Amino acid sequence: MEKLIAGYYIGQFVQFDLSHRRLSCLDPKSRSTIKEYRMRDTMTRLFLFLLQNANNKVVLKKDVLYHVWDVHGLKSSNQRLWQVMQSLQLRLLSLQVPGDFIISKQTSEGTGIYLNGKIIRPYYFDINSLA
């Protein structure tokens, strides 16, 4: 059985849907959406990169800049990273994700970003069931 990642649950009620580039908060009783944000390409790439690479570990900002901006033909800068990170964090906070979910950490190699992986759960599509 081959699986393809469809998105992530952040905590109990926040869902990051990759195919629709949507961050939403679900009502725990009805499972309907209370609040949602559609994300632009850069924010989607940033959040996905962090979920895949900074999950309970530090990923250096220079690596984030390279993989989220430079690889896609965009000009990276610390200011652009800061702007998109601020916007992402404000959206997450408005969906009741804890403020310490994304943390900036200093390492011996430089400044990096860390995600609290204890509250991240991926969910998948079963590719075989799609055929």
XYZ file of N, CA, C and O in Angstrom, residues 38-91:
216
model
N -6.511 30.585 3.429
C -5.868 30.060 2.227
C -4.471 30.661 2.201
O -4.295 31.852 2.428
N -3.489 29.843 1.909
C -2.100 30.277 1.974
C -1.523 30.449 0.574
O -1.819 29.662 -0.317
N -0.704 31.458 0.409
C -0.009 31.664 -0.858
C 1.108 30.638 -0.997
O 1.471 29.953 -0.044
N 1.671 30.565 -2.203
C 2.693 29.558 -2.504
C 3.870 29.595 -1.540
O 4.291 28.555 -1.032
N 4.430 30.776 -1.294
C 5.628 30.872 -0.459
C 5.337 30.441 0.968
O 6.116 29.698 1.569
N 4.208 30.871 1.530
C 3.871 30.472 2.896
C 3.617 28.969 2.967
O 4.034 28.307 3.927
N 2.975 28.423 1.948
C 2.733 26.977 1.911
C 4.061 26.223 1.874
O 4.261 25.261 2.623
N 4.979 26.651 0.986
C 6.300 25.997 0.910
C 7.045 26.115 2.234
O 7.674 25.155 2.677
N 6.994 27.294 2.853
C 7.685 27.501 4.129
C 7.126 26.565 5.193
O 7.882 25.855 5.858
N 5.818 26.543 5.349
C 5.220 25.723 6.402
C 5.466 24.243 6.148
O 5.828 23.499 7.065
N 5.336 23.810 4.904
C 5.590 22.406 4.580
C 7.049 22.044 4.836
O 7.343 20.992 5.416
N 7.968 22.918 4.428
C 9.389 22.661 4.668
C 9.666 22.537 6.166
O 10.389 21.632 6.598
N 9.080 23.414 6.965
C 9.291 23.348 8.414
C 8.675 22.083 9.003
O 9.288 21.424 9.840
N 7.486 21.730 8.570
C 6.850 20.513 9.078
C 7.676 19.271 8.753
O 7.778 18.349 9.554
N 8.286 19.254 7.587
C 9.056 18.088 7.163
C 10.473 18.080 7.725
O 11.068 17.009 7.863
N 11.039 19.243 8.043
C 12.453 19.309 8.400
C 12.756 19.854 9.791
O 13.837 19.614 10.321
N 11.846 20.608 10.373
C 12.100 21.210 11.688
C 11.219 20.590 12.760
O 11.006 21.171 13.807
N 10.721 19.418 12.495
C 9.842 18.701 13.405
C 10.683 18.088 14.528
O 11.330 17.071 14.347
N 10.702 18.754 15.679
C 11.503 18.362 16.849
C 13.009 18.481 16.619
O 13.792 17.815 17.288
N 13.404 19.297 15.657
C 14.822 19.573 15.460
C 14.981 20.967 14.861
O 14.030 21.531 14.316
N 16.170 21.508 14.945
C 16.437 22.852 14.440
C 16.887 22.769 12.988
O 17.749 21.980 12.646
N 16.274 23.597 12.139
C 16.723 23.732 10.760
C 17.231 25.172 10.622
O 16.592 26.110 11.075
N 18.421 25.313 10.057
C 19.049 26.632 9.955
C 18.282 27.538 9.002
O 17.774 27.080 7.968
N 18.238 28.833 9.330
C 17.533 29.795 8.489
C 18.103 29.830 7.076
O 17.359 29.971 6.116
N 19.422 29.671 6.951
C 20.016 29.692 5.607
C 19.472 28.542 4.760
O 19.278 28.697 3.551
N 19.200 27.402 5.370
C 18.623 26.270 4.644
C 17.165 26.545 4.272
O 16.718 26.182 3.182
N 16.434 27.189 5.175
C 15.049 27.565 4.887
C 15.018 28.520 3.695
O 14.246 28.332 2.747
N 15.861 29.548 3.743
C 15.917 30.528 2.650
C 16.221 29.854 1.320
O 15.578 30.135 0.303
N 17.167 28.954 1.323
C 17.560 28.272 0.093
C 16.408 27.429 -0.466
O 16.051 27.527 -1.636
N 15.828 26.581 0.377
C 14.821 25.633 -0.101
C 13.460 26.256 -0.381
O 12.721 25.757 -1.234
N 13.108 27.325 0.316
C 11.791 27.931 0.138
C 11.804 29.015 -0.938
O 10.836 29.157 -1.677
N 12.915 29.745 -1.053
C 12.984 30.835 -2.027
C 13.923 30.511 -3.200
O 13.489 30.467 -4.345
N 15.191 30.336 -2.916
C 16.213 30.227 -3.975
C 15.938 29.098 -4.966
O 16.049 29.297 -6.178
N 15.590 27.935 -4.484
C 15.332 26.778 -5.353
C 14.190 27.057 -6.323
O 14.140 26.503 -7.415
N 13.295 27.959 -5.936
C 12.123 28.266 -6.760
C 12.298 29.533 -7.586
O 11.324 30.108 -8.084
N 13.560 29.982 -7.719
C 13.856 31.141 -8.553
C 13.479 32.472 -7.940
O 13.374 33.469 -8.642
N 13.267 32.490 -6.629
C 12.916 33.728 -5.931
C 14.112 34.252 -5.168
O 14.991 33.489 -4.777
N 14.134 35.536 -4.920
C 15.231 36.156 -4.170
C 14.937 36.030 -2.678
O 13.922 36.524 -2.198
N 15.817 35.365 -1.977
C 15.625 35.176 -0.539
C 16.280 36.305 0.246
O 17.232 36.931 -0.219
N 15.739 36.551 1.439
C 16.342 37.504 2.372
C 15.785 37.218 3.754
O 14.696 36.639 3.898
N 16.524 37.619 4.759
C 16.047 37.449 6.134
C 14.761 38.229 6.360
O 13.889 37.793 7.108
N 14.642 39.392 5.712
C 13.434 40.199 5.860
C 12.215 39.472 5.294
O 11.154 39.466 5.908
N 12.361 38.847 4.127
C 11.243 38.096 3.538
C 10.860 36.920 4.426
O 9.684 36.641 4.633
N 11.863 36.219 4.930
C 11.589 35.107 5.834
C 10.841 35.612 7.063
O 9.842 35.022 7.477
N 11.299 36.705 7.652
C 10.664 37.259 8.842
C 9.213 37.627 8.552
O 8.320 37.316 9.340
N 8.952 38.266 7.388
C 7.590 38.684 7.043
C 6.646 37.488 6.908
O 5.538 37.495 7.447
N 7.086 36.473 6.206
C 6.225 35.303 5.996
C 6.065 34.533 7.310
O 4.966 34.054 7.621
N 7.128 34.426 8.097
C 7.038 33.753 9.402
C 6.056 34.471 10.321
O 5.259 33.830 11.002
N 6.125 35.805 10.366
C 5.208 36.583 11.212
C 3.763 36.337 10.802
O 2.899 36.113 11.652
N 3.498 36.375 9.523
C 2.146 36.150 9.022
C 1.666 34.729 9.345
O 0.532 34.536 9.791
N 2.531 33.752 9.151
C 2.191 32.366 9.478
C 1.917 32.207 10.959
O 0.918 31.608 11.360
N 2.774 32.774 11.799
C 2.591 32.639 13.245
C 1.310 33.326 13.713
O 0.613 32.793 14.588
N 0.974 34.474 13.152
C -0.274 35.152 13.526
C -1.483 34.310 13.149
O -2.451 34.211 13.906
N -1.437 33.680 11.992
C -2.538 32.809 11.582
C -2.665 31.608 12.526
O -3.764 31.244 12.928
